[in-house]
Amino acid sequence: RAKSMGHNMCFVYQSSMADNIDAYLTLGGGLRKAIEEEQFILHYQPKIRLPDETVVGAEALIRWIHPELGMISPDQFIPLAEESGLILPLGEWVIRRACRQLQEWRKAGYPDIKLSVNLSSRQFMQADLVDMVEKVLEETGVDSKYFELELTESMLMVDAQQSIEKLHSFRKLGLTLSIDDFGTGYSSLAYLKKFPIQTLKIDRSFIHDLGLDSDNDAIVKATIAMANSLNLKVIAEGVENRAQVDVLNKYHCQEVQGYLFSKPLNSGDFLVYLDSHRAVV
Ligand code: C2E
Ligand code: MG
Ligand code: MG
Ligand code: MG
């Protein structure tokens, strides 16, 4: 997956298709206007607790509802937003929208659903990020223990010392911190534990082959065991079938996300999902 800005630029310049370049630049030009006009929505993918399979939270995933092109996925415009710096206002919009959504769920009778949002690297480097998050939490009245940030290994490694300090500031605000796409970077779990994190999300590339490839199974098993012994909660991403759930239960994975349970849903559909998969309290 082409994630970093570098990757994405390579993709554009290597491509000989003028169409691709056109589409890319057109999207970039439209992004500023899209932010002004709020052409974005958040979708919510349920997080399911094992082994009882109740909904305990959700991940917020942004979509751009483009007036001509329809729904555009974040992989197509987040890199553009990073390059242009527009990720800063866009990222703030995501956090505010997510916090309001948490309050709506609370009012709808679901006070203990947790919600996570993804941060991008430029956003994470932003000097006043912690202040901004604190301000939005206050403004929306959200209890920070239900709010979670998803970060990637590469984001933290740009300046490890500064990252550690930033994460501690977030912890002081009461937020939960998780490592997204774990296993795709180069850092070891032992090293990552120097950062004050609570959750590990195993990248879906490892979950894909679960039960089919014994080496891959061994990696997932060892990762979950080590994470658990370091008191980290583990979430498996991209769970698409029952066989994967069986293996994950066997390894004592705490939560799963994936199309087997639900794709990301708009706020209305998510509420319907919550109603029909109500956690037993
Ligand atoms: P991510 O944070 O790792 O999110 C998981 C992605 O996997 C989502 O794609 C989700 O729809 C997809 N997914 C979930 N279950 C399955 C499954 O069972 N099978 C498969 N094949 N895929 C599954 P999406 O929504 O297109 O988001 C892609 C990436 O864009 C995210 O990866 C995240 O890095 C980024 N992103 C999304 N929303 C935001 C945002 O608000 N801000 C920032 N900075 N990045 C975002
Ligand atoms: Mg994520
Ligand atoms: Mg992920
Ligand atoms: Mg990702």
Coordinates of C-alpha atoms and ligand atoms in Angstrom, one line a residue:
R1 CA 0.0 0.0 0.0
A2 CA 1.4 3.4 -1.0
K3 CA 1.1 5.3 2.2
S4 CA 3.8 7.8 2.7
M5 CA 3.9 11.0 0.6
G6 CA 7.1 9.7 -1.0
H7 CA 5.5 6.6 -2.2
N8 CA 2.6 8.5 -3.6
M9 CA 4.7 10.9 -5.6
C10 CA 6.6 8.0 -7.0
F11 CA 3.4 6.5 -8.2
V12 CA 2.4 9.6 -9.9
Y13 CA 5.7 10.3 -11.7
Q14 CA 6.2 6.7 -12.7
S15 CA 2.8 6.5 -14.3
S16 CA 2.8 7.3 -17.9
M17 CA -0.9 7.9 -17.9
A18 CA -1.6 11.6 -18.2
D19 CA -5.1 10.8 -17.0
N20 CA -3.7 9.8 -13.6
I21 CA -1.8 13.0 -13.3
D22 CA -4.8 15.0 -14.3
A23 CA -7.0 13.3 -11.8
Y24 CA -4.4 13.7 -9.1
L25 CA -4.0 17.5 -9.7
T26 CA -7.8 18.0 -10.0
L27 CA -8.4 16.3 -6.7
G28 CA -5.7 18.4 -5.1
G29 CA -7.1 21.6 -6.4
G30 CA -10.6 20.6 -5.2
L31 CA -9.5 19.8 -1.7
R32 CA -9.3 23.3 -0.3
K33 CA -12.8 24.0 -1.5
A34 CA -14.0 20.6 -0.2
I35 CA -12.8 21.5 3.2
E36 CA -14.5 24.9 3.1
E37 CA -17.7 23.2 2.0
E38 CA -17.4 20.3 4.3
Q39 CA -17.7 17.6 1.6
F40 CA -16.6 15.0 4.0
I41 CA -18.2 12.4 6.2
L42 CA -17.0 9.9 8.7
H43 CA -17.9 6.2 8.4
Y44 CA -17.6 4.0 11.5
Q45 CA -16.4 0.4 11.5
P46 CA -17.5 -1.6 14.5
K47 CA -14.8 -3.0 16.9
I48 CA -15.9 -6.4 18.1
R49 CA -14.8 -7.9 21.4
L50 CA -13.8 -11.6 21.5
P51 CA -15.0 -14.1 22.4
D52 CA -18.5 -12.8 23.0
E53 CA -18.6 -10.8 19.8
T54 CA -20.3 -7.7 21.1
V55 CA -19.6 -4.1 19.8
V56 CA -17.4 -2.2 22.1
G57 CA -16.3 0.6 19.9
A58 CA -15.6 1.9 16.4
E59 CA -13.0 3.4 14.2
A60 CA -13.8 6.6 12.3
L61 CA -12.8 6.5 8.7
I62 CA -13.1 9.6 6.5
R63 CA -14.7 9.7 3.0
W64 CA -14.8 12.6 0.6
I65 CA -18.2 13.0 -1.1
H66 CA -17.1 14.7 -4.3
P67 CA -19.8 16.5 -6.1
E68 CA -18.8 15.0 -9.5
L69 CA -16.8 11.9 -8.6
G70 CA -18.9 10.5 -5.8
M71 CA -17.3 8.9 -2.8
I72 CA -13.5 9.0 -2.7
S73 CA -11.5 6.8 -0.3
P74 CA -8.9 8.3 2.1
D75 CA -6.0 6.5 0.4
Q76 CA -6.7 8.7 -2.6
F77 CA -6.7 12.1 -0.9
I78 CA -5.0 11.9 2.5
P79 CA -1.6 11.9 0.8
L80 CA -2.6 15.0 -1.1
A81 CA -3.9 16.7 2.1
E82 CA -0.5 15.9 3.7
E83 CA 1.5 17.4 0.9
S84 CA -0.5 20.6 0.8
G85 CA -0.8 21.0 4.6
L86 CA -4.6 20.9 4.3
I87 CA -4.4 17.8 6.6
L88 CA -4.2 20.2 9.5
P89 CA -7.7 21.7 9.1
L90 CA -9.0 18.4 7.8
G91 CA -7.6 16.5 10.7
E92 CA -9.2 19.0 13.1
W93 CA -12.5 18.6 11.4
V94 CA -12.2 14.8 11.8
I95 CA -11.5 15.1 15.5
R96 CA -14.4 17.5 16.1
R97 CA -16.8 15.4 14.1
A98 CA -15.8 12.2 15.9
C99 CA -16.2 13.9 19.3
R100 CA -19.7 15.1 18.4
Q101 CA -20.5 11.6 17.3
L102 CA -19.5 10.2 20.6
Q103 CA -21.9 12.6 22.3
E104 CA -24.6 11.5 19.9
W105 CA -24.1 7.9 20.8
R106 CA -24.1 8.8 24.5
K107 CA -27.5 10.5 24.1
A108 CA -28.8 7.5 22.1
G109 CA -28.1 5.3 25.1
Y110 CA -24.6 4.0 24.3
P111 CA -22.4 5.8 26.8
D112 CA -19.5 3.4 26.7
I113 CA -18.8 2.9 23.0
K114 CA -15.2 4.0 22.3
L115 CA -14.2 5.8 19.1
S116 CA -10.8 6.0 17.5
V117 CA -9.5 8.4 14.8
N118 CA -6.5 8.1 12.6
L119 CA -3.7 10.7 12.6
S120 CA -1.4 11.3 9.7
S121 CA 2.3 12.1 10.2
R122 CA 2.2 15.8 9.4
Q123 CA -0.7 16.2 11.8
F124 CA 1.2 14.3 14.5
M125 CA 4.2 16.7 14.0
Q126 CA 2.0 19.8 14.4
A127 CA 3.2 21.7 17.3
D128 CA -0.2 22.6 18.8
L129 CA -1.9 19.2 18.2
V130 CA -2.3 18.3 21.9
D131 CA -3.8 21.8 22.6
M132 CA -6.2 21.4 19.7
V133 CA -7.4 18.0 20.9
E134 CA -7.8 19.3 24.4
K135 CA -9.8 22.3 23.2
V136 CA -12.1 20.1 21.1
L137 CA -12.6 17.6 24.0
E138 CA -13.6 20.5 26.2
E139 CA -15.8 22.2 23.6
T140 CA -17.7 18.9 22.9
G141 CA -17.8 17.7 26.5
V142 CA -16.4 14.3 25.6
D143 CA -15.1 12.0 28.3
S144 CA -11.5 11.5 27.0
K145 CA -11.4 7.9 28.1
Y146 CA -13.7 7.0 25.2
F147 CA -11.5 8.7 22.7
E148 CA -8.6 7.0 21.0
L149 CA -5.9 8.0 18.6
E150 CA -4.4 5.6 16.0
L151 CA -0.8 6.2 15.2
T152 CA 1.7 4.3 13.0
E153 CA 5.2 3.1 13.9
S154 CA 6.8 5.3 11.1
M155 CA 5.1 8.4 12.5
L156 CA 6.5 7.8 16.0
M157 CA 10.0 7.0 14.6
V158 CA 10.5 10.4 12.9
D159 CA 11.5 11.8 16.2
A160 CA 11.2 9.2 18.9
Q161 CA 12.0 11.4 21.9
Q162 CA 9.5 14.1 20.8
S163 CA 6.9 11.5 20.1
I164 CA 7.2 10.0 23.6
E165 CA 6.7 13.4 25.1
K166 CA 3.7 14.1 22.9
L167 CA 2.1 10.7 23.8
H168 CA 2.6 11.4 27.5
S169 CA 0.7 14.7 27.0
F170 CA -2.1 12.8 25.4
R171 CA -2.1 10.3 28.2
K172 CA -2.4 13.2 30.7
L173 CA -5.6 14.2 28.8
G174 CA -6.9 10.7 29.4
L175 CA -6.9 9.5 25.8
T176 CA -6.1 5.9 24.7
L177 CA -3.3 5.5 22.2
S178 CA -3.0 2.7 19.7
I179 CA -0.5 1.6 17.0
D180 CA -2.1 1.0 13.7
D181 CA -1.0 -1.4 11.0
F182 CA 1.4 -3.1 13.4
G183 CA 4.0 -5.3 11.7
T184 CA 4.4 -3.3 8.6
G185 CA 7.1 -1.0 10.0
Y186 CA 10.5 -1.9 11.2
S187 CA 10.2 -1.4 14.9
S188 CA 10.1 -4.2 17.5
L189 CA 7.4 -4.5 20.1
A190 CA 10.1 -4.2 22.7
Y191 CA 11.1 -0.9 21.3
L192 CA 7.6 0.3 20.9
K193 CA 6.9 -0.3 24.5
K194 CA 9.1 2.7 25.3
F195 CA 6.1 4.7 24.0
P196 CA 3.1 5.0 26.4
I197 CA 0.7 3.0 24.2
Q198 CA -2.3 0.8 25.2
T199 CA -3.4 -1.0 22.0
L200 CA -1.8 -2.8 19.1
K201 CA -3.7 -3.2 15.8
I202 CA -2.2 -6.1 13.8
D203 CA -2.1 -5.2 10.1
R204 CA -4.6 -7.0 8.0
S205 CA -1.9 -8.5 5.8
F206 CA -1.1 -10.8 8.7
I207 CA -4.7 -11.6 9.3
H208 CA -5.3 -12.5 5.6
D209 CA -3.3 -15.7 5.7
L210 CA -4.3 -16.8 9.2
G211 CA -4.9 -20.5 9.3
L212 CA -3.3 -21.0 5.9
D213 CA 0.4 -20.4 6.5
S214 CA 2.0 -21.8 9.6
D215 CA 4.9 -19.3 9.7
N216 CA 2.4 -16.4 9.5
D217 CA 0.3 -18.0 12.3
A218 CA 3.4 -18.2 14.4
I219 CA 4.1 -14.5 14.0
V220 CA 0.5 -13.6 14.9
K221 CA 0.5 -15.9 17.9
A222 CA 3.8 -14.6 19.2
T223 CA 2.8 -11.0 18.6
I224 CA -0.4 -11.4 20.6
A225 CA 1.3 -13.3 23.4
M226 CA 4.0 -10.6 23.7
A227 CA 1.6 -7.8 23.5
N228 CA -0.6 -9.4 26.2
S229 CA 2.4 -9.9 28.5
L230 CA 3.2 -6.2 28.0
N231 CA -0.3 -5.3 29.0
L232 CA -1.3 -4.1 25.5
K233 CA -4.7 -4.9 24.1
V234 CA -4.6 -6.5 20.6
I235 CA -7.0 -5.8 17.8
A236 CA -6.9 -7.8 14.6
E237 CA -7.7 -5.8 11.4
G238 CA -9.3 -7.1 8.3
V239 CA -11.0 -10.1 9.6
E240 CA -13.1 -11.6 6.8
N241 CA -14.0 -15.1 7.7
R242 CA -14.8 -17.5 10.6
A243 CA -11.6 -19.5 10.3
Q244 CA -9.6 -16.3 11.2
V245 CA -11.8 -15.7 14.2
D246 CA -11.3 -19.2 15.4
V247 CA -7.5 -18.8 15.3
L248 CA -7.7 -15.4 16.9
N249 CA -9.8 -16.8 19.8
K250 CA -7.2 -19.6 20.2
Y251 CA -4.5 -17.0 20.5
H252 CA -6.5 -14.8 23.0
C253 CA -6.8 -11.8 20.7
Q254 CA -9.2 -9.3 22.5
E255 CA -10.9 -7.5 19.6
V256 CA -11.5 -7.7 15.9
Q257 CA -12.5 -5.5 13.0
G258 CA -13.4 -6.5 9.5
Y259 CA -15.9 -7.2 6.8
L260 CA -17.0 -10.4 8.5
F261 CA -18.7 -8.3 11.1
S262 CA -19.3 -5.1 9.2
K263 CA -17.8 -2.7 6.7
P264 CA -17.5 0.9 7.8
L265 CA -21.0 2.4 8.1
N266 CA -22.5 5.9 8.0
S267 CA -23.7 7.2 11.3
G268 CA -27.3 6.1 10.8
D269 CA -26.4 2.6 9.8
F270 CA -23.9 2.3 12.6
L271 CA -26.6 3.1 15.1
V272 CA -28.8 0.4 13.6
Y273 CA -25.9 -2.0 13.9
L274 CA -25.4 -1.0 17.5
D275 CA -29.1 -1.6 18.3
S276 CA -28.9 -5.1 16.8
H277 CA -25.6 -6.1 18.4
R278 CA -26.1 -4.4 21.7
A279 CA -23.5 -5.3 24.3
V280 CA -25.0 -7.1 27.3
V281 CA -24.4 -4.9 30.3
Ligands
C2E1 P1 -6.6 2.0 8.5 O1 -6.6 3.0 9.6 O2 -5.6 0.9 8.7 O3 -8.1 1.6 8.3 C1 -8.5 0.3 7.9 C2 -8.8 0.2 6.5 O4 -9.1 -1.2 6.2 C3 -10.1 1.0 6.1 O5 -9.9 1.5 4.8 C4 -11.2 -0.1 6.2 O6 -12.3 0.2 5.4 C5 -10.4 -1.3 5.6 N1 -11.0 -2.5 6.1 C6 -11.7 -2.8 7.2 N2 -12.1 -4.1 7.3 C7 -11.5 -4.7 6.2 C8 -11.6 -6.1 5.7 O7 -12.1 -7.0 6.3 N3 -10.9 -6.3 4.6 C9 -10.3 -5.3 3.9 N4 -9.7 -5.7 2.7 N5 -10.2 -4.0 4.3 C10 -10.9 -3.7 5.4 P2 -10.3 3.0 4.4 O8 -11.5 3.4 5.1 O9 -10.2 3.1 2.9 O10 -9.0 3.8 5.0 C11 -7.7 3.6 4.5 C12 -6.7 4.3 5.3 O11 -6.9 5.7 5.2 C13 -6.8 4.0 6.8 O12 -6.2 2.8 7.1 C14 -6.1 5.2 7.4 O13 -4.7 5.0 7.4 C15 -6.5 6.3 6.4 N6 -7.5 7.1 7.0 C16 -8.9 6.9 7.1 N7 -9.5 7.9 7.7 C17 -8.6 8.8 8.0 C18 -8.6 10.1 8.7 O14 -9.7 10.6 9.2 N8 -7.4 10.7 8.9 C19 -6.2 10.2 8.5 N9 -5.1 10.9 8.7 N10 -6.2 9.0 7.8 C20 -7.3 8.3 7.6
MG2 MG -6.7 2.9 11.6
MG3 MG -4.9 -0.2 10.0
MG4 MG -3.8 2.0 7.8

